[in-house]
Coordinates of C-alpha atoms in Angstrom, one line a residue:
Chain A
M26 CA 153.6 94.0 42.3
A27 CA 152.7 95.2 38.9
E28 CA 149.4 96.6 40.1
L29 CA 149.5 99.5 42.5
T30 CA 146.0 100.3 43.6
K31 CA 144.6 103.8 44.4
E32 CA 144.1 102.6 48.0
E33 CA 147.8 101.5 48.3
V34 CA 148.9 104.9 46.9
K35 CA 146.7 106.7 49.6
H36 CA 148.3 104.5 52.3
V37 CA 151.8 105.3 51.1
A38 CA 150.9 109.0 50.9
H39 CA 149.8 108.9 54.5
L40 CA 153.1 107.2 55.6
A41 CA 154.9 109.9 53.7
R42 CA 152.8 112.6 55.3
L43 CA 151.4 113.8 52.0
A44 CA 147.8 114.9 51.5
I45 CA 146.6 113.8 48.1
T46 CA 143.4 114.3 46.2
E47 CA 141.4 111.5 44.5
E48 CA 142.7 112.6 41.1
E49 CA 146.3 112.7 42.3
A50 CA 145.9 109.2 43.8
E51 CA 144.7 108.0 40.4
K52 CA 147.5 109.7 38.5
F53 CA 150.2 108.5 40.9
A54 CA 148.9 105.0 40.9
L55 CA 149.4 104.7 37.2
Q56 CA 152.9 106.4 37.2
L57 CA 154.1 104.5 40.3
A58 CA 152.9 101.2 38.8
A59 CA 154.9 101.9 35.6
I60 CA 158.0 102.6 37.7
T61 CA 157.6 99.5 39.9
D62 CA 156.8 97.5 36.9
F63 CA 160.1 98.6 35.4
A64 CA 161.8 97.7 38.7
E65 CA 160.5 94.2 38.4
Q66 CA 163.4 93.4 36.0
L67 CA 165.8 93.2 39.0
K68 CA 164.1 89.9 39.8
E69 CA 165.9 88.4 36.8
L70 CA 169.1 88.5 38.8
D71 CA 170.0 85.8 41.3
T72 CA 171.3 87.8 44.3
T73 CA 171.5 84.9 46.8
N74 CA 174.5 85.5 49.0
V75 CA 175.3 88.9 47.4
V76 CA 176.1 91.4 50.2
P77 CA 174.0 94.6 49.9
T78 CA 176.0 97.8 49.3
T79 CA 174.9 100.6 51.5
H80 CA 178.0 102.6 51.0
V81 CA 180.8 102.5 48.4
L82 CA 183.7 103.4 50.7
P83 CA 185.1 101.2 53.5
L84 CA 184.1 103.7 56.2
V85 CA 184.1 103.1 59.9
N86 CA 182.5 105.1 62.6
V87 CA 183.9 108.6 63.0
L88 CA 184.0 109.6 66.6
R89 CA 185.1 112.7 68.3
K90 CA 185.8 113.5 72.0
D91 CA 182.6 114.1 73.9
E92 CA 183.3 117.7 74.7
A93 CA 180.8 120.5 74.9
I94 CA 181.3 123.1 72.2
K95 CA 179.4 126.2 71.6
G96 CA 176.7 125.8 69.0
L97 CA 174.7 128.4 67.1
D98 CA 173.0 131.1 69.1
R99 CA 169.3 130.5 69.8
E100 CA 168.4 133.7 68.0
V101 CA 170.1 132.4 64.9
M102 CA 168.5 129.0 65.2
M103 CA 165.0 130.6 65.4
L104 CA 165.6 132.8 62.4
N105 CA 163.6 130.7 60.0
V106 CA 160.9 129.6 62.4
K107 CA 157.5 130.8 61.2
E108 CA 155.7 130.8 64.6
Q109 CA 157.4 131.2 67.9
E110 CA 156.8 132.3 71.4
A111 CA 159.2 133.0 74.2
G112 CA 162.1 131.5 72.3
Q113 CA 160.3 128.3 71.5
V114 CA 158.9 126.8 68.3
K115 CA 155.1 126.9 68.2
V116 CA 153.0 124.1 66.6
P117 CA 149.3 123.4 66.4
S118 CA 147.7 121.1 69.0
I119 CA 149.3 117.7 69.1
M120 CA 146.4 116.0 70.9
E121 CA 142.7 116.4 70.2
Chain B
M25 CA 183.1 139.2 23.7
T26 CA 183.5 138.8 27.4
L27 CA 186.4 138.4 29.9
F28 CA 185.0 135.0 30.7
E29 CA 186.2 133.4 27.5
R30 CA 189.6 133.5 29.2
S31 CA 190.9 130.8 31.4
A32 CA 191.7 131.3 35.1
K33 CA 195.3 131.6 34.3
E34 CA 194.7 134.2 31.7
L35 CA 192.4 136.2 34.0
Q36 CA 195.1 136.1 36.7
A37 CA 197.6 137.5 34.2
L38 CA 195.2 140.4 33.5
L39 CA 194.8 141.0 37.2
H40 CA 198.6 140.9 37.8
S41 CA 199.3 143.3 35.0
K42 CA 196.6 145.6 36.4
E43 CA 194.6 145.7 33.2
I44 CA 191.6 144.6 35.2
T45 CA 190.5 144.4 38.8
I46 CA 188.5 141.9 40.8
A47 CA 185.8 144.6 40.9
D48 CA 185.7 144.6 37.1
L49 CA 185.3 140.8 37.0
T50 CA 182.4 140.9 39.5
K51 CA 180.8 143.7 37.5
E52 CA 181.3 141.7 34.3
A53 CA 179.4 138.8 35.8
Y54 CA 176.4 141.0 36.8
D55 CA 176.5 142.8 33.4
R56 CA 176.3 139.4 31.7
V57 CA 173.5 138.3 33.9
D58 CA 171.6 141.6 33.1
K59 CA 172.2 141.0 29.4
L60 CA 171.5 137.3 29.1
D61 CA 169.5 136.0 32.0
D62 CA 166.1 137.1 30.7
N63 CA 166.7 134.5 28.1
V64 CA 168.7 131.9 29.9
Q65 CA 166.9 132.1 33.3
A66 CA 169.7 130.6 35.2
F67 CA 169.8 132.6 38.5
L68 CA 167.3 132.3 41.3
A69 CA 169.1 134.8 43.6
L70 CA 171.9 137.3 43.2
N71 CA 174.4 138.3 45.7
K72 CA 175.3 141.6 44.1
E73 CA 175.7 143.9 47.1
K74 CA 177.9 141.5 49.1
A75 CA 179.8 140.4 46.1
T76 CA 180.6 143.9 45.1
A77 CA 181.9 144.7 48.6
T78 CA 183.9 141.5 48.7
A79 CA 185.5 142.3 45.4
A80 CA 186.7 145.7 46.6
E81 CA 188.2 144.0 49.7
L82 CA 189.9 141.3 47.6
D83 CA 191.4 143.9 45.3
K84 CA 193.5 145.1 48.3
V85 CA 195.1 141.7 48.9
P86 CA 198.8 141.6 47.7
F87 CA 199.4 139.4 44.6
E88 CA 201.8 137.1 46.4
E89 CA 199.1 136.0 48.8
R90 CA 196.7 135.0 46.0
G91 CA 196.0 131.5 44.6
P92 CA 195.0 130.5 41.1
L93 CA 191.3 131.2 41.6
F94 CA 191.6 134.3 43.6
G95 CA 189.0 137.0 42.8
L96 CA 187.2 134.9 40.1
P97 CA 183.4 134.8 40.0
I98 CA 181.4 131.7 40.6
G99 CA 177.7 130.6 40.7
V100 CA 176.5 128.1 43.2
K101 CA 173.7 125.6 42.8
D102 CA 170.7 126.4 45.0
N103 CA 170.9 123.2 47.0
I104 CA 174.2 124.3 48.6
V105 CA 173.5 126.5 51.6
T106 CA 174.9 130.1 51.7
E107 CA 174.6 132.0 54.9
G108 CA 172.3 135.0 54.5
L109 CA 171.6 134.2 50.8
E110 CA 168.3 132.6 50.1
T111 CA 168.6 128.9 49.4
T112 CA 165.5 127.1 48.1
C113 CA 166.5 123.9 46.2
A114 CA 164.1 125.4 43.6
S115 CA 161.2 124.3 45.9
K116 CA 158.3 126.2 47.2
I117 CA 158.8 124.4 50.5
L118 CA 162.0 126.4 51.1
E119 CA 160.8 129.7 49.8
G120 CA 162.4 132.5 51.7
F121 CA 164.7 130.1 53.6
N122 CA 167.7 132.1 54.9
P123 CA 170.6 129.7 55.8
I124 CA 172.3 130.3 59.1
Y125 CA 175.6 128.8 58.1
D126 CA 177.7 128.2 55.0
A127 CA 178.3 124.8 53.4
T128 CA 181.9 123.6 53.7
V129 CA 182.4 124.1 50.0
V130 CA 181.2 127.7 50.3
N131 CA 183.8 128.3 53.0
K132 CA 186.4 126.8 50.8
L133 CA 185.4 129.1 47.9
R134 CA 185.9 132.0 50.3
E135 CA 189.3 130.7 51.4
A136 CA 190.3 130.5 47.7
G137 CA 189.2 134.1 47.3
M138 CA 186.4 133.4 44.9
V139 CA 183.4 135.7 44.6
T140 CA 179.9 134.1 44.8
I141 CA 177.7 135.8 42.2
G142 CA 174.4 134.1 43.0
K143 CA 172.4 130.9 43.3
L144 CA 171.6 128.8 40.3
N145 CA 168.3 127.1 39.4
M146 CA 167.9 123.4 39.4
D147 CA 165.3 120.7 39.3
E148 CA 163.5 120.7 42.7
F149 CA 165.6 119.0 45.3
A150 CA 167.9 117.9 42.4
M151 CA 165.2 115.5 41.1
G152 CA 165.1 115.7 37.4
S153 CA 167.1 115.8 34.2
S154 CA 165.8 119.0 32.5
N155 CA 165.3 121.8 35.1
E156 CA 161.6 121.7 34.2
N157 CA 161.0 120.5 37.8
S158 CA 162.0 123.8 39.3
A159 CA 159.1 125.5 41.2
Y160 CA 160.4 128.9 40.0
K161 CA 161.6 129.0 36.4
T162 CA 162.7 126.8 33.5
T163 CA 166.3 127.4 32.6
K164 CA 167.0 127.4 28.8
N165 CA 169.8 125.8 27.0
P166 CA 172.1 128.7 25.8
W167 CA 172.7 126.8 22.5
A168 CA 169.0 126.6 21.7
L169 CA 166.5 128.4 23.9
D170 CA 163.7 126.0 23.1
R171 CA 165.7 123.2 24.6
V172 CA 166.5 122.1 28.2
P173 CA 169.9 122.6 29.7
G174 CA 169.7 119.2 31.3
G175 CA 169.5 118.6 35.0
S176 CA 169.5 118.7 37.7
S177 CA 172.4 121.2 37.7
G178 CA 171.0 122.6 34.5
A179 CA 171.5 126.3 35.4
S180 CA 175.0 125.6 36.7
A181 CA 175.9 124.4 33.2
A182 CA 173.9 127.0 31.4
A183 CA 175.3 129.9 33.3
V184 CA 178.9 128.8 32.4
A185 CA 177.9 128.0 28.8
A186 CA 176.3 131.5 28.4
G187 CA 179.4 133.1 29.9
E188 CA 177.5 134.6 32.8
V189 CA 180.1 133.2 35.2
P190 CA 183.3 131.3 34.3
F191 CA 182.8 128.8 37.2
S192 CA 180.0 127.1 39.0
L193 CA 179.3 124.3 41.5
G194 CA 176.7 121.6 40.8
S195 CA 175.8 118.4 42.5
D196 CA 175.6 115.0 41.0
T197 CA 173.4 112.1 42.3
G198 CA 172.8 110.2 39.1
G199 CA 174.4 112.4 36.4
S200 CA 173.2 115.9 37.5
I201 CA 176.6 117.5 36.8
R202 CA 177.7 115.5 33.7
Q203 CA 174.4 115.3 31.7
P204 CA 173.9 119.1 31.8
A205 CA 177.6 119.7 31.1
S206 CA 177.1 117.5 28.0
Y207 CA 173.9 119.3 26.9
C208 CA 175.5 122.7 27.4
G209 CA 179.0 122.0 25.9
V210 CA 181.0 122.6 29.1
V211 CA 183.2 120.6 31.4
G212 CA 181.6 118.9 34.5
M213 CA 183.2 116.6 37.0
K214 CA 181.5 114.3 39.5
P215 CA 184.3 113.5 42.0
T216 CA 184.8 110.2 43.8
Y217 CA 182.1 109.8 46.5
G218 CA 183.7 111.2 49.6
R219 CA 186.2 113.5 47.8
V220 CA 184.2 116.7 48.5
S221 CA 182.3 117.4 51.8
R222 CA 178.5 117.2 51.6
F223 CA 178.1 119.4 54.7
G224 CA 175.6 122.1 53.7
L225 CA 174.5 120.3 50.6
V226 CA 170.8 119.7 51.1
A227 CA 170.6 115.9 51.0
F228 CA 168.8 114.1 48.2
A229 CA 170.3 110.6 48.3
S230 CA 173.2 110.6 50.8
S231 CA 175.0 107.5 49.5
L232 CA 175.2 109.0 46.0
D233 CA 175.3 112.8 46.2
Q234 CA 178.6 114.6 45.4
I235 CA 179.3 118.3 44.8
G236 CA 181.5 119.0 41.8
P237 CA 182.9 121.8 39.5
I238 CA 181.5 123.0 36.1
T239 CA 183.9 125.1 34.0
R240 CA 184.7 126.0 30.3
N241 CA 187.9 124.0 30.3
V242 CA 189.6 121.1 32.0
T243 CA 192.4 123.0 33.7
D244 CA 190.0 125.4 35.4
N245 CA 188.0 122.4 36.5
A246 CA 191.0 120.7 38.1
L247 CA 191.8 123.9 39.9
L248 CA 188.3 124.2 41.3
L249 CA 188.1 120.6 42.4
E250 CA 191.4 120.9 44.3
A251 CA 190.0 124.0 46.1
I252 CA 186.8 122.3 47.3
S253 CA 188.1 118.8 48.1
G254 CA 189.2 117.3 51.4
L255 CA 188.3 115.7 54.7
D256 CA 185.7 117.6 56.7
P257 CA 184.9 116.8 60.4
H258 CA 181.4 117.9 59.6
D259 CA 180.8 115.1 57.1
S260 CA 181.5 111.6 58.4
T261 CA 181.4 110.3 54.8
S262 CA 184.1 112.6 53.6
A263 CA 187.2 110.6 52.9
D264 CA 190.6 110.9 54.6
V265 CA 192.5 110.9 51.4
E266 CA 195.2 113.3 50.3
V267 CA 194.1 116.0 47.9
P268 CA 196.5 116.0 45.0
N269 CA 197.5 119.0 42.9
F270 CA 195.2 118.0 40.1
A271 CA 196.4 120.6 37.7
A272 CA 199.9 119.2 38.0
A273 CA 198.6 116.0 36.3
L274 CA 197.8 117.8 33.1
T275 CA 200.9 116.7 31.2
G276 CA 199.3 116.1 27.9
D277 CA 200.8 112.7 27.9
V278 CA 198.6 109.7 27.4
K279 CA 201.1 107.3 25.8
G280 CA 200.4 103.7 26.9
L281 CA 197.1 104.7 28.5
R282 CA 194.6 101.7 28.5
I283 CA 191.1 102.7 27.7
A284 CA 188.0 100.4 28.2
V285 CA 185.0 101.1 26.0
P286 CA 181.9 99.3 27.4
K287 CA 179.7 97.9 24.6
E288 CA 176.7 98.7 26.7
Y289 CA 177.5 102.4 26.4
L290 CA 177.3 102.4 22.6
G291 CA 174.2 100.3 22.2
E292 CA 170.5 100.8 21.9
G293 CA 169.1 104.2 22.4
V294 CA 172.4 106.0 21.7
S295 CA 172.1 108.3 18.7
E296 CA 174.3 107.7 15.7
A297 CA 176.0 111.1 16.0
V298 CA 176.7 110.5 19.7
R299 CA 178.2 107.0 18.9
Q300 CA 180.3 108.5 16.1
S301 CA 181.6 111.4 18.3
V302 CA 182.9 108.8 20.8
L303 CA 184.6 106.7 18.1
D304 CA 186.2 109.9 16.8
A305 CA 187.4 110.8 20.3
L306 CA 188.9 107.4 20.7
K307 CA 190.8 107.9 17.4
V308 CA 192.1 111.2 18.8
L309 CA 193.3 109.5 21.9
E310 CA 194.8 106.6 19.9
N311 CA 196.8 109.1 17.8
L312 CA 198.2 110.4 21.1
G313 CA 199.4 107.0 22.0
A314 CA 196.6 105.4 24.0
T315 CA 195.0 102.1 23.2
W316 CA 191.4 101.0 23.6
E317 CA 189.5 97.7 23.8
E318 CA 185.8 96.9 24.0
V319 CA 184.7 95.5 27.4
S320 CA 181.4 94.6 29.0
L321 CA 179.7 96.0 32.1
P322 CA 177.0 93.3 32.1
H323 CA 174.8 94.7 34.9
S324 CA 174.4 98.2 33.3
K325 CA 170.9 97.6 32.2
Y326 CA 169.8 97.1 35.8
A327 CA 171.3 100.4 37.0
L328 CA 168.3 102.6 36.2
A329 CA 165.9 100.6 38.2
T330 CA 168.4 100.1 41.0
Y331 CA 169.0 103.8 41.1
Y332 CA 165.4 104.9 41.3
I333 CA 164.7 102.5 44.1
L334 CA 167.7 103.5 46.2
S335 CA 167.8 107.2 45.5
S336 CA 164.0 107.5 46.1
S337 CA 164.3 105.5 49.3
E338 CA 167.1 107.7 50.6
A339 CA 165.1 110.8 49.5
S340 CA 161.9 109.8 51.3
S341 CA 163.9 109.6 54.5
N342 CA 166.0 112.8 53.9
L343 CA 163.0 114.9 52.9
S344 CA 161.0 114.0 56.0
R345 CA 162.8 117.0 57.6
F346 CA 160.6 119.4 55.6
D347 CA 157.6 119.5 57.9
G348 CA 156.9 123.2 58.1
I349 CA 158.0 123.5 61.7
R350 CA 161.5 124.9 61.8
Y351 CA 162.0 126.5 58.4
G352 CA 160.5 127.1 55.0
F353 CA 156.9 127.1 54.0
R354 CA 154.2 126.4 56.6
A355 CA 150.6 125.7 55.6
E356 CA 147.9 127.8 57.1
N357 CA 144.4 127.1 58.4
V358 CA 145.2 123.6 59.8
Q359 CA 143.5 121.9 62.7
N360 CA 146.2 119.8 64.1
L361 CA 149.9 118.7 63.8
M362 CA 149.2 115.8 61.3
E363 CA 147.3 118.1 59.1
L364 CA 150.1 120.7 59.3
Y365 CA 152.6 118.1 58.1
K366 CA 150.5 116.8 55.3
E367 CA 149.3 120.2 54.0
T368 CA 152.7 121.8 54.2
R369 CA 154.3 119.0 52.3
S370 CA 151.5 118.7 49.7
Q371 CA 151.5 122.4 49.0
G372 CA 155.2 122.7 49.2
F373 CA 156.5 119.9 47.1
G374 CA 156.1 119.5 43.4
D375 CA 154.8 116.4 41.6
E376 CA 158.2 114.7 40.8
V377 CA 159.3 115.1 44.4
K378 CA 156.1 113.7 45.7
R379 CA 156.4 110.8 43.2
R380 CA 159.9 109.9 44.4
I381 CA 159.0 110.3 48.1
M382 CA 156.1 107.9 47.6
L383 CA 158.2 105.4 45.5
G384 CA 160.9 105.5 48.3
T385 CA 158.3 105.2 51.1
Y386 CA 156.8 102.2 49.2
S387 CA 160.2 100.5 48.6
L388 CA 161.0 100.8 52.3
S389 CA 157.7 99.8 53.7
A390 CA 157.0 96.4 55.3
G391 CA 156.3 93.7 52.7
T392 CA 158.2 95.4 49.9
Y393 CA 161.5 96.2 51.7
D394 CA 163.2 92.9 50.7
A395 CA 161.9 92.8 47.1
Y396 CA 162.8 96.4 46.4
Y397 CA 165.2 98.2 48.7
K398 CA 167.4 95.2 49.8
K399 CA 167.3 93.7 46.3
A400 CA 168.4 97.0 44.8
Q401 CA 171.3 97.2 47.3
Q402 CA 172.4 93.8 46.3
V403 CA 172.2 94.7 42.6
R404 CA 174.2 97.8 43.4
T405 CA 177.0 95.4 44.6
L406 CA 176.9 93.6 41.2
I407 CA 177.1 96.9 39.3
K408 CA 180.0 98.1 41.5
E409 CA 181.9 94.8 40.9
D410 CA 181.5 95.3 37.1
Y411 CA 183.4 98.6 37.5
D412 CA 186.0 97.3 39.9
K413 CA 186.8 94.4 37.5
V414 CA 187.2 96.7 34.5
L415 CA 189.2 99.3 36.4
A416 CA 191.6 96.7 37.6
D417 CA 192.7 96.2 34.0
Y418 CA 192.3 99.6 32.5
D419 CA 193.2 103.2 33.4
V420 CA 189.9 104.8 32.3
I421 CA 186.5 103.9 30.9
V422 CA 185.3 106.0 28.0
G423 CA 181.8 106.4 26.5
P424 CA 179.1 109.1 25.8
T425 CA 177.7 111.1 28.7
A426 CA 174.1 111.1 27.4
P427 CA 172.4 109.1 24.7
T428 CA 171.3 112.2 22.7
P429 CA 171.8 115.9 22.7
A430 CA 169.5 118.2 24.6
F431 CA 165.8 117.6 24.1
K432 CA 163.0 120.1 23.7
I433 CA 161.4 121.8 26.6
G434 CA 158.1 119.9 27.4
E435 CA 159.1 116.9 25.4
N436 CA 159.3 114.4 28.2
V437 CA 157.4 116.0 31.1
E438 CA 154.5 113.6 31.1
D439 CA 156.5 110.5 31.0
P440 CA 158.8 109.9 34.0
L441 CA 160.4 106.7 32.7
T442 CA 161.5 108.3 29.4
M443 CA 162.8 111.3 31.3
Y444 CA 164.8 108.9 33.6
A445 CA 166.4 107.2 30.6
N446 CA 168.4 110.3 29.9
D447 CA 170.6 109.4 32.8
I448 CA 171.2 105.8 31.8
L449 CA 174.9 106.3 31.0
T450 CA 175.7 108.4 34.1
I451 CA 173.7 106.6 36.9
P452 CA 175.9 103.5 37.2
I453 CA 178.9 105.7 38.0
N454 CA 177.1 107.1 41.1
L455 CA 176.1 103.6 42.2
A456 CA 179.7 102.4 41.9
G457 CA 181.0 105.7 43.5
V458 CA 183.8 106.2 41.1
P459 CA 184.7 109.7 39.6
A460 CA 183.7 110.7 36.0
I461 CA 183.9 113.9 33.9
S462 CA 182.0 115.1 30.8
I463 CA 183.8 117.2 28.3
P464 CA 182.7 118.6 24.9
C465 CA 183.3 116.2 22.0
G466 CA 181.2 117.3 19.1
F467 CA 177.8 118.6 17.9
E468 CA 174.6 117.1 16.5
N469 CA 172.6 119.7 14.6
G470 CA 174.4 122.5 16.4
L471 CA 173.8 121.0 19.8
P472 CA 176.8 120.0 22.0
L473 CA 177.7 116.4 22.8
G474 CA 179.7 115.1 25.8
L475 CA 182.4 112.6 26.2
Q476 CA 182.4 110.8 29.5
I477 CA 185.7 109.6 31.1
I478 CA 185.4 107.4 34.1
G479 CA 188.3 106.6 36.4
N480 CA 189.2 104.6 39.5
Y481 CA 188.4 105.6 43.1
F482 CA 190.2 108.9 44.0
D483 CA 192.0 108.9 40.7
E484 CA 190.6 112.1 39.3
S485 CA 194.1 113.0 38.2
T486 CA 194.1 110.4 35.5
I487 CA 190.7 111.5 34.3
Y488 CA 191.9 115.1 34.1
R489 CA 195.1 114.1 32.3
V490 CA 193.1 112.2 29.6
A491 CA 190.5 115.0 29.3
H492 CA 193.1 117.7 29.0
A493 CA 195.1 115.8 26.4
Y494 CA 191.9 115.3 24.4
E495 CA 191.0 119.0 24.8
Q496 CA 194.4 120.1 23.6
A497 CA 194.0 118.0 20.5
T498 CA 190.5 119.3 19.6
D499 CA 188.6 122.6 19.3
F500 CA 185.1 121.7 20.6
H501 CA 185.6 123.5 23.9
K502 CA 186.4 126.8 22.1
E503 CA 182.9 126.9 20.5
T504 CA 180.4 129.3 22.1
P505 CA 176.7 129.6 21.6
Q506 CA 175.3 132.4 19.5
I507 CA 173.8 134.0 22.6
W508 CA 177.3 134.5 23.9
E509 CA 177.6 137.7 21.9
G510 CA 174.1 138.7 22.8
K511 CA 173.0 138.3 19.2

């Protein structure tokens, strides 16, 4: 995957919910290709039967009792919301 | 001359003898910021009113109720949330964000009686090695104002090096505490993954991120790490491991200590002065009774690629929460929800953040997942095993923190790969999850160099013991930049 086309970059940007211009797509295509090119070196290593590391500590699930506890007040929770109405978060129309 | 050239212990002695008050210390911090920060550009937000009021309250607390850090000023990296004090991660997307709770470490600072002076600049979302990726300002290296302080905790290191604050907190995902500590000639510790709660640390790469202390000397560093460590019910990845009295480990005794020196750490790309400073440091430790041998960490060369795939993948997922809906910047004049997401994120994130989100999204997407993400996780296992093997036979691993001293502002901005290579000696440590410190060990053309000491899981005590013994035997940590006196 040495080549990363402008179209691929646009697709990835869409998946990542980023609007990008034609010039940006071109620039990112080159830069991302250089990085993925560099990442190709991992293929030199035989990793058959190597267990992937997702986490360095031998952790198990941490569970607590299912008890209701008081959370933050609604007023506090809404403190940073730009648009709100009647204690609810307002967003633009979801369906056309 | 500033009060902050003194250690925590010396400052406590001054407080106890009533020569100074906590209010004086707080004022000193703001005076230093007034005097120096036009040049250093370390602080994004100041907490002056609250800090001044807190200091007055703390001055009333009886001496017998105070711990070793009580009343001392500290700066906090801007990716650690502080209730009521703007927290931006140096990103436009969080401009004006007013956190509604404190990070666990911030609560712990308060319990220790420390006074938060303000929030420190960084590379946006901790992605970078120079602080040039901040959306707000470029922090300067106090040793040479035309050079970077390192990153991403560049301002956390610069503020301590400039004597604006004697303590700071940084975070380290691939070297973000140690590399700036090295560039700025201060002491920076990345603890074992899980040692310090990440609750309230804005997540970059959750399996790699750790908060850690930056100070002017090893003893103060050990005191601060003890204060912020421990199991936290709010962070399921914080470890249920006893927090030792790290300062008690500073015996000065390294007789019989077995040091491993990886040949990969002194190879290609490492400057001659850096190499020599490490060899000199080994001689110092040898004279104190330690022994060293060359070892190999054969998968080191794969760490950089592994890191960029894994950290970017985790980041692409973590940063999906910044959508303009619940907090931070929200784009205007949009037609629908999809456009709101896309415009908010495009206008809110800087280029490096976008690049990494896209690299991560790409690595995780169908068709590339196995070749990139899973492969990198497997290579991570091989890298971790390298460290496990060496640390089974040796007490610590020693090498440089960074291949060179601080580079010039603007030197690497157009070339992501060269920029990434600055972290080549720190990244494998995060992948393995072990703890490591950077301490001052010399100069190249007047610019500080750092010695990296790496230890076994949850054995920060041994790292501190070695670092402290070395510090006692050398004078590098006593040097201060010219700007220190406001020259």
